[in-house]
Tab-separated table of C-alpha atoms in Angstrom:
chain	number	residue	atom	x	y	z
A	157	MET	CA	-7.808	18.582	5.909
A	158	SER	CA	-11.181	19.139	4.256
A	159	ASP	CA	-12.186	17.193	1.195
A	160	ALA	CA	-14.141	19.794	-0.776
A	161	PRO	CA	-16.796	18.220	-3.025
A	162	ASN	CA	-15.740	20.305	-6.017
A	163	ARG	CA	-12.062	19.540	-5.729
A	164	GLU	CA	-10.553	18.640	-9.064
A	165	PRO	CA	-9.685	14.893	-9.167
A	166	ASP	CA	-6.556	15.507	-11.229
A	167	ARG	CA	-5.213	18.012	-8.712
A	168	GLU	CA	-5.956	15.718	-5.776
A	169	ILE	CA	-4.226	12.773	-7.403
A	170	ARG	CA	-1.172	14.817	-8.169
A	171	SER	CA	-0.799	15.789	-4.526
A	172	GLU	CA	-1.001	12.133	-3.447
A	173	ARG	CA	1.224	10.727	-6.179
A	174	PRO	CA	4.489	9.099	-5.056
A	175	GLU	CA	7.766	10.814	-5.865
A	176	GLU	CA	9.139	10.193	-9.328
A	177	THR	CA	11.945	8.209	-7.741
A	178	GLY	CA	9.354	5.727	-6.457
A	179	ASP	CA	8.904	2.216	-7.744
A	180	PRO	CA	7.189	2.396	-11.158
A	181	TRP	CA	4.666	-0.249	-10.145
A	182	THR	CA	2.808	2.482	-8.238
A	183	ARG	CA	2.610	4.910	-11.153
A	184	LEU	CA	-0.652	5.469	-12.942
A	185	PRO	CA	-1.432	6.648	-16.464
A	186	SER	CA	-2.671	10.180	-17.033
A	187	MET	CA	-5.577	11.067	-14.777
A	188	ALA	CA	-7.122	13.475	-17.280
A	189	PRO	CA	-10.555	12.296	-18.479
A	190	ALA	CA	-10.506	10.783	-21.936
A	191	ALA	CA	-11.865	13.039	-24.664
A	192	PRO	CA	-15.431	12.085	-25.699
A	193	THR	CA	-15.788	10.389	-29.039
A	194	ALA	CA	-18.469	11.432	-31.501
A	195	GLY	CA	-21.913	10.426	-30.292
A	196	ARG	CA	-20.672	8.751	-27.091
A	197	PRO	CA	-20.183	10.255	-23.623
A	198	ALA	CA	-16.732	9.987	-22.104
A	199	ALA	CA	-18.061	7.984	-19.155
A	200	SER	CA	-18.458	4.814	-21.207
A	201	PRO	CA	-16.062	3.148	-23.634
A	202	GLY	CA	-18.945	1.266	-25.271
A	203	PRO	CA	-18.864	-2.390	-26.365
A	204	VAL	CA	-15.418	-3.918	-26.667
A	205	LEU	CA	-14.587	-6.090	-29.663
A	206	LEU	CA	-12.519	-9.109	-28.763
A	207	GLY	CA	-10.894	-11.361	-31.344
A	208	ARG	CA	-12.817	-12.292	-34.543
A	209	GLY	CA	-15.317	-9.535	-33.956
A	210	ARG	CA	-16.640	-11.092	-30.713
A	211	ALA	CA	-18.286	-8.341	-28.642
A	212	VAL	CA	-18.471	-8.057	-24.882
A	213	ALA	CA	-20.990	-5.639	-23.398
A	214	ASP	CA	-19.511	-2.568	-21.769
A	215	PRO	CA	-19.109	-3.570	-18.100
A	216	VAL	CA	-19.527	0.026	-16.982
A	217	THR	CA	-23.249	-0.202	-17.687
A	218	ALA	CA	-23.887	-3.905	-18.307
A	219	GLY	CA	-25.781	-6.189	-15.965
A	220	ALA	CA	-28.708	-5.791	-13.641
A	221	VAL	CA	-29.466	-2.353	-12.298
A	222	PRO	CA	-28.202	-2.209	-8.696
A	223	PRO	CA	-30.350	-0.987	-5.777
A	224	GLY	CA	-31.080	2.706	-6.101
A	225	GLY	CA	-31.024	2.553	-9.884
A	226	ARG	CA	-27.325	3.332	-10.373
A	227	THR	CA	-25.940	1.857	-13.587
A	228	VAL	CA	-22.502	3.499	-13.629
A	229	ALA	CA	-19.662	2.180	-11.520
A	230	PRO	CA	-18.103	4.486	-8.935
A	231	SER	CA	-14.495	5.501	-9.478
A	232	PRO	CA	-11.604	5.060	-7.039
A	233	LEU	CA	-10.980	8.733	-7.811
A	234	ASP	CA	-14.433	9.939	-6.752
A	235	PRO	CA	-14.551	12.894	-4.303
A	236	GLY	CA	-13.951	11.656	-0.774
A	237	ALA	CA	-12.161	8.464	-1.855
A	238	SER	CA	-8.918	9.653	-0.281
A	239	TRP	CA	-10.572	9.551	3.143
A	240	ASP	CA	-12.838	6.514	2.690
A	241	PRO	CA	-12.102	4.290	-0.313
A	242	HIS	CA	-13.647	1.191	1.273
A	243	ARG	CA	-17.265	2.026	0.431
A	244	ILE	CA	-16.315	2.470	-3.221
A	245	HIS	CA	-14.256	-0.718	-3.181
A	246	ARG	CA	-17.188	-2.651	-1.733
A	247	THR	CA	-19.514	-1.461	-4.478
A	248	LEU	CA	-16.988	-2.333	-7.170
A	249	ARG	CA	-16.371	-5.833	-5.774
A	250	GLU	CA	-20.052	-6.621	-5.415
A	251	GLN	CA	-21.563	-4.987	-8.498
A	252	PHE	CA	-18.770	-4.061	-10.936
A	253	PRO	CA	-15.928	-6.626	-10.658
A	254	LEU	CA	-14.773	-5.557	-14.128
A	255	THR	CA	-15.360	-1.984	-15.254
A	256	TYR	CA	-13.672	0.677	-17.338
A	257	ASP	CA	-12.768	3.891	-15.495
A	258	PRO	CA	-12.384	6.896	-17.833
A	259	LEU	CA	-10.521	8.903	-15.180
A	260	LEU	CA	-7.921	6.178	-14.749
A	261	ARG	CA	-8.112	5.332	-18.465
A	262	ALA	CA	-7.915	1.727	-17.388
A	263	TRP	CA	-10.022	-1.348	-16.712
A	264	VAL	CA	-10.446	-1.861	-12.981
A	265	LEU	CA	-10.173	-5.123	-11.045
A	266	SER	CA	-11.227	-5.122	-7.394
A	267	ARG	CA	-11.725	-8.734	-6.261
A	268	HIS	CA	-8.921	-10.576	-4.507
A	269	ALA	CA	-8.859	-13.518	-6.913
A	270	ASP	CA	-8.535	-11.242	-9.944
A	271	VAL	CA	-5.960	-8.863	-8.433
A	272	ALA	CA	-3.831	-11.739	-7.150
A	273	THR	CA	-3.891	-13.321	-10.610
A	274	ALA	CA	-2.984	-10.069	-12.347
A	275	LEU	CA	0.041	-9.565	-10.077
A	276	THR	CA	1.533	-12.930	-11.063
A	277	ASP	CA	0.065	-13.918	-14.453
A	278	PRO	CA	2.560	-13.208	-17.285
A	279	ARG	CA	-0.295	-11.983	-19.479
A	280	PHE	CA	-0.303	-8.865	-17.261
A	281	THR	CA	2.922	-7.061	-18.108
A	282	HIS	CA	4.743	-3.778	-17.433
A	283	GLY	CA	4.828	-4.076	-13.677
A	284	HIS	CA	7.018	-5.332	-10.878
A	285	ARG	CA	6.615	-5.877	-7.157
A	286	PRO	CA	9.515	-6.296	-4.741
A	287	GLY	CA	9.744	-10.006	-4.143
A	288	ASP	CA	8.591	-10.958	-7.636
A	289	PRO	CA	10.840	-13.441	-9.514
A	290	PRO	CA	13.118	-10.822	-11.163
A	291	CYS	CA	14.358	-9.823	-7.697
A	292	ALA	CA	16.063	-13.163	-7.093
A	293	ARG	CA	18.054	-12.734	-10.300
A	294	ALA	CA	18.914	-9.073	-9.629
A	295	HIS	CA	20.277	-9.247	-6.088
A	296	VAL	CA	23.413	-11.169	-5.242
A	297	ASP	CA	25.830	-11.132	-2.313
A	298	VAL	CA	23.320	-9.537	0.052
A	299	ASP	CA	24.420	-9.950	3.668
A	300	ILE	CA	21.130	-10.572	5.453
A	301	GLU	CA	22.590	-10.427	8.940
A	302	ALA	CA	24.255	-7.122	8.136
A	303	LEU	CA	20.895	-5.730	7.011
A	304	ARG	CA	19.328	-6.986	10.212
A	305	ALA	CA	22.059	-5.381	12.316
A	306	VAL	CA	21.833	-1.935	10.698
A	307	THR	CA	18.044	-1.992	10.927
A	308	GLU	CA	18.157	-2.837	14.628
A	309	ARG	CA	20.778	-0.203	15.364
A	310	THR	CA	18.931	2.522	13.454
A	311	ALA	CA	15.606	1.710	15.123
A	312	TYR	CA	17.078	1.905	18.622
A	313	VAL	CA	18.857	5.201	17.916
A	314	LEU	CA	15.637	6.782	16.662
A	315	ALA	CA	13.550	5.424	19.524
A	316	ARG	CA	15.936	6.758	22.176
A	317	ARG	CA	15.830	10.231	20.592
A	318	ILE	CA	12.103	10.591	21.236
A	319	ALA	CA	11.830	8.627	24.480
A	320	GLU	CA	12.213	11.680	26.738
A	321	ARG	CA	9.618	13.818	24.994
A	322	SER	CA	6.210	14.393	26.484
A	323	GLN	CA	4.632	13.939	23.051
A	324	ALA	CA	5.871	12.858	19.619
A	325	ASP	CA	4.632	12.125	16.111
A	326	LEU	CA	5.881	8.671	15.130
A	327	VAL	CA	5.301	9.351	11.425
A	328	ALA	CA	7.489	12.469	11.341
A	329	ASP	CA	9.983	11.434	14.029
A	330	PHE	CA	10.338	7.700	13.406
A	331	CYS	CA	8.659	6.211	10.325
A	332	HIS	CA	10.033	8.928	8.054
A	333	TRP	CA	13.605	8.188	9.150
A	334	LEU	CA	13.873	4.448	9.773
A	335	PRO	CA	13.664	3.150	6.161
A	336	ALA	CA	15.974	5.878	4.858
A	337	GLY	CA	18.363	5.526	7.792
A	338	THR	CA	18.579	1.769	7.376
A	339	VAL	CA	19.536	2.043	3.728
A	340	ALA	CA	21.937	4.878	4.461
A	341	ALA	CA	23.739	2.796	7.091
A	342	ALA	CA	23.815	-0.235	4.810
A	343	VAL	CA	25.459	1.630	1.930
A	344	GLY	CA	27.708	3.843	4.071
A	345	VAL	CA	26.026	7.193	3.476
A	346	PRO	CA	26.920	9.706	6.249
A	347	TYR	CA	23.996	10.606	8.475
A	348	ARG	CA	24.099	14.299	7.476
A	349	ASP	CA	23.655	13.326	3.810
A	350	MET	CA	21.116	10.589	4.414
A	351	MET	CA	17.901	12.125	3.121
A	352	ARG	CA	19.614	13.825	0.175
A	353	LEU	CA	21.395	10.743	-1.156
A	354	VAL	CA	19.499	7.728	0.019
A	355	ARG	CA	16.538	8.348	-2.274
A	356	GLY	CA	18.756	8.297	-5.337
A	357	ARG	CA	21.725	6.278	-6.498
A	358	ALA	CA	22.758	5.251	-2.987
A	359	ALA	CA	19.519	3.368	-2.462
A	360	GLY	CA	19.853	1.706	-5.842
A	361	ALA	CA	23.222	0.319	-4.841
A	362	LEU	CA	21.419	-1.850	-2.320
A	363	ALA	CA	17.956	-2.483	-3.682
A	364	GLY	CA	18.353	-2.157	-7.468
A	365	GLU	CA	14.969	-2.024	-9.167
A	366	CYS	CA	13.278	-1.800	-5.759
A	367	GLY	CA	15.356	1.160	-4.523
A	368	GLY	CA	12.405	3.530	-4.722
A	369	GLN	CA	10.535	1.484	-2.140
A	370	ILE	CA	11.775	3.716	0.703
A	371	ALA	CA	8.701	5.977	0.553
A	372	VAL	CA	6.429	2.940	0.350
A	373	ARG	CA	8.117	1.364	3.393
A	374	GLU	CA	7.574	4.590	5.346
A	375	LYS	CA	3.844	4.379	4.725
A	376	ALA	CA	3.678	0.654	5.425
A	377	LEU	CA	5.467	1.173	8.747
A	378	ALA	CA	3.128	4.032	9.727
A	379	SER	CA	0.071	1.862	9.071
A	380	PHE	CA	1.610	-1.042	10.984
A	381	LEU	CA	2.384	1.025	14.080
A	382	GLY	CA	-1.037	2.655	13.860
A	383	ASN	CA	-2.781	-0.726	13.736
A	384	VAL	CA	-0.836	-2.013	16.736
A	385	LEU	CA	-1.082	1.087	18.946
A	386	ASP	CA	-4.760	1.638	18.178
A	387	ASP	CA	-5.675	-1.545	20.094
A	388	PRO	CA	-4.412	-2.069	23.670
A	389	ASP	CA	-4.854	-5.823	23.250
A	390	GLN	CA	-2.464	-5.794	20.293
A	391	VAL	CA	0.045	-3.748	22.270
A	392	ALA	CA	-0.023	-6.359	25.024
A	393	ALA	CA	0.231	-9.272	22.584
A	394	LEU	CA	3.097	-7.825	20.558
A	395	ARG	CA	5.129	-6.026	23.222
A	396	ASP	CA	7.493	-8.984	23.796
A	397	ALA	CA	6.302	-11.185	20.944
A	398	PRO	CA	8.641	-13.580	19.130
A	399	ALA	CA	9.741	-12.635	15.627
A	400	GLY	CA	7.259	-15.047	14.057
A	401	LEU	CA	4.244	-13.332	15.595
A	402	VAL	CA	5.536	-9.880	14.697
A	403	ALA	CA	5.966	-11.087	11.106
A	404	ARG	CA	2.349	-12.268	11.074
A	405	ALA	CA	1.175	-8.917	12.405
A	406	TRP	CA	3.250	-7.156	9.740
A	407	ALA	CA	1.716	-9.270	6.967
A	408	GLU	CA	-1.748	-8.642	8.384
A	409	SER	CA	-1.189	-4.886	8.299
A	410	LEU	CA	-0.031	-5.127	4.674
A	411	ARG	CA	-3.246	-7.010	3.886
A	412	ARG	CA	-5.629	-4.677	5.656
A	413	ASP	CA	-3.842	-1.388	4.902
A	414	PRO	CA	-1.445	-1.842	1.979
A	415	PRO	CA	0.799	1.182	1.355
A	416	VAL	CA	0.137	0.934	-2.393
A	417	GLN	CA	-3.588	0.970	-3.098
A	418	ILE	CA	-3.539	0.886	-6.911
A	419	ALA	CA	-1.070	-0.934	-9.147
A	420	VAL	CA	-1.093	-0.759	-12.935
A	421	ARG	CA	-0.512	-3.508	-15.472
A	422	ARG	CA	-1.083	-3.946	-19.205
A	423	THR	CA	-2.466	-7.077	-20.830
A	424	SER	CA	-0.586	-8.861	-23.588
A	425	ALA	CA	-3.592	-11.067	-24.386
A	426	GLU	CA	-7.272	-11.400	-23.562
A	427	VAL	CA	-7.740	-12.484	-19.942
A	428	PRO	CA	-10.993	-13.867	-18.482
A	429	VAL	CA	-11.740	-12.406	-15.044
A	430	SER	CA	-14.770	-12.002	-12.800
A	431	GLY	CA	-17.401	-10.128	-14.760
A	432	GLY	CA	-15.992	-10.572	-18.249
A	433	ILE	CA	-12.830	-10.492	-20.344
A	434	VAL	CA	-10.089	-7.886	-20.226
A	435	PRO	CA	-9.044	-7.028	-23.805
A	436	ALA	CA	-5.494	-7.495	-25.030
A	437	GLY	CA	-3.307	-4.406	-24.925
A	438	ALA	CA	-5.384	-2.754	-22.203
A	439	SER	CA	-4.254	-0.809	-19.139
A	440	VAL	CA	-5.560	-2.421	-15.976
A	441	ALA	CA	-5.775	-0.787	-12.546
A	442	LEU	CA	-5.490	-3.337	-9.752
A	443	LEU	CA	-7.170	-2.212	-6.536
A	444	VAL	CA	-4.802	-3.825	-4.051
A	445	GLY	CA	-6.566	-2.073	-1.180
A	446	SER	CA	-9.903	-3.546	-2.219
A	447	ALA	CA	-8.482	-7.038	-2.716
A	448	GLY	CA	-7.081	-7.092	0.811
A	449	ARG	CA	-10.553	-6.534	2.256
A	450	ASP	CA	-12.469	-8.952	0.039
A	451	PRO	CA	-14.825	-10.955	2.297
A	452	GLU	CA	-14.795	-13.785	-0.240
A	453	ARG	CA	-11.138	-14.313	0.699
A	454	PHE	CA	-10.877	-13.094	4.311
A	455	ARG	CA	-13.212	-13.503	7.266
A	456	GLU	CA	-13.929	-10.205	9.038
A	457	ALA	CA	-11.842	-8.576	6.344
A	458	ASP	CA	-11.940	-5.079	7.869
A	459	ARG	CA	-10.503	-6.308	11.177
A	460	PHE	CA	-6.785	-6.213	12.036
A	461	ASP	CA	-6.090	-9.704	13.385
A	462	PRO	CA	-2.501	-11.025	13.475
A	463	PHE	CA	-3.846	-14.378	14.657
A	464	ARG	CA	-6.160	-14.980	11.692
A	465	ASP	CA	-5.998	-18.417	10.075
A	466	ASP	CA	-6.592	-17.084	6.554
A	467	PRO	CA	-3.646	-14.685	6.132
A	468	GLY	CA	-2.377	-13.209	2.901
A	469	GLN	CA	-0.997	-9.944	1.502
A	470	LEU	CA	-0.380	-8.658	-2.019
A	471	THR	CA	2.059	-5.801	-1.413
A	472	TYR	CA	5.141	-8.013	-1.771
A	473	GLY	CA	5.890	-11.147	-3.743
A	474	ALA	CA	7.206	-14.282	-2.082
A	475	GLY	CA	10.713	-14.222	-3.605
A	476	PHE	CA	13.989	-12.906	-2.228
A	477	CYS	CA	14.461	-9.135	-2.283
A	478	PRO	CA	16.407	-6.799	0.031
A	479	ALA	CA	13.551	-4.281	0.011
A	480	VAL	CA	11.150	-6.934	1.324
A	481	LEU	CA	13.663	-8.112	3.926
A	482	LEU	CA	14.290	-4.567	5.098
A	483	ALA	CA	10.575	-3.850	5.394
A	484	GLY	CA	10.095	-6.882	7.618
A	485	PHE	CA	13.146	-6.073	9.731
A	486	GLU	CA	11.981	-2.483	10.112
A	487	ALA	CA	8.575	-3.602	11.375
A	488	GLU	CA	10.120	-6.031	13.868
A	489	TYR	CA	12.778	-3.716	15.280
A	490	ALA	CA	10.482	-0.705	15.271
A	491	LEU	CA	8.246	-2.463	17.778
A	492	ARG	CA	11.134	-3.794	19.845
A	493	ALA	CA	12.983	-0.469	19.977
A	494	LEU	CA	9.913	1.638	20.696
A	495	PHE	CA	8.609	-0.617	23.476
A	496	GLU	CA	12.043	-1.010	25.039
A	497	ALA	CA	12.786	2.722	25.022
A	498	MET	CA	9.202	3.635	25.955
A	499	PRO	CA	7.553	0.791	27.929
A	500	ARG	CA	4.419	2.883	28.519
A	501	LEU	CA	4.104	4.126	24.936
A	502	ARG	CA	0.517	4.833	23.899
A	503	LEU	CA	-1.484	7.023	21.549
A	504	ALA	CA	-2.172	10.541	22.809
A	505	ASP	CA	-5.530	11.105	24.482
A	506	GLY	CA	-8.270	11.526	21.905
A	507	PHE	CA	-6.045	10.675	18.951
A	508	ARG	CA	-6.978	7.939	16.478
A	509	PRO	CA	-4.898	7.098	13.382
A	510	VAL	CA	-6.587	8.220	10.170
A	511	ALA	CA	-5.236	6.965	6.843
A	512	THR	CA	-5.474	9.117	3.730
A	513	GLY	CA	-4.354	8.775	0.136
A	514	LEU	CA	-5.533	7.429	-3.207
A	515	ILE	CA	-2.520	5.711	-4.767
A	516	THR	CA	-0.404	5.327	-1.662
A	517	ARG	CA	-2.138	5.396	1.701
A	518	ALA	CA	-1.184	5.664	5.368
A	519	PRO	CA	-1.757	7.809	8.466
A	520	ARG	CA	-0.195	11.249	8.103
A	521	SER	CA	0.541	11.381	11.826
A	522	LEU	CA	0.715	9.122	14.885
A	523	ILE	CA	0.654	11.316	17.961
A	524	VAL	CA	1.903	9.368	20.971
A	525	ARG	CA	2.742	9.857	24.624
A	526	PRO	CA	6.156	8.195	25.104
A	527	GLY	CA	5.783	8.160	28.889
A	528	GLY	CA	2.245	6.827	28.953
């Protein structure tokens, strides 16, 4: 799909926006540019007054002029960002760790230390990740082994259905169905009604506040399988790997290619971060995709390496949550089922996974040769 230079940002965002049934932590404020105020261009919010009249220079234009003379931060919504956000993320991390984006109508944080803090610090409110503390209080009487069993069964059924084909698209034929099918089996939804019901109340019966994570898990699984199949060495290492190594590879994929690229929070108080202070009562866009590739936190941050000794991912919190458990089970049994049903599984000749998306991001297709 072409990325026309004059494409309207608002229209592009709308096409990439998750379904309204999705987890609200992925939703962004209005993408329409803020109306200019008298005497000031819309691209800059100007100085920000913080407590007792204390002023902080506008971080959009403050600081030394970067190479090339640019004094305005790039936006995660700039043309072409859907195909290659990493260049923009790099510039933001290095030169504009705190900036106001008028398209997002939010302050933007891009460094790992700041994003990680904002996802857990109570001063950043109005957001929730699966695995955050509220999950442990919301989910009771979850049968973990039953979840494991239905995930395994669903994965093997799907894998066997495509094993005899000469070519298949794992996104359309596998990733799109495994998360929904797992939840459907867990809550007793008939297969014929799976896609109609599982994205609504049926999913909520299992996952509560995290029920809308099905679409996010689809994208996370597509990125995971793409990362593994794109490297023959990874295929060899993970083909018969123990669960612990698969879990590390899953976490590494979430770090390098998180399904949710931008999360939104609001501050309840002033918060010092890299590059300045976020005002109280402000919307803050957290660039999870940028944080996962911050070289200050990860060595060779752009490389997919399940064996790295500096792991970490920000997609999920560390607490108990069925949505997080299911995502991990789906990654594990996806690999086991696919490799068992298709021992010679590989990407089709000439095909390389290409991720796209601004808010959520993953490969749109994974064309494979089941028979090698």
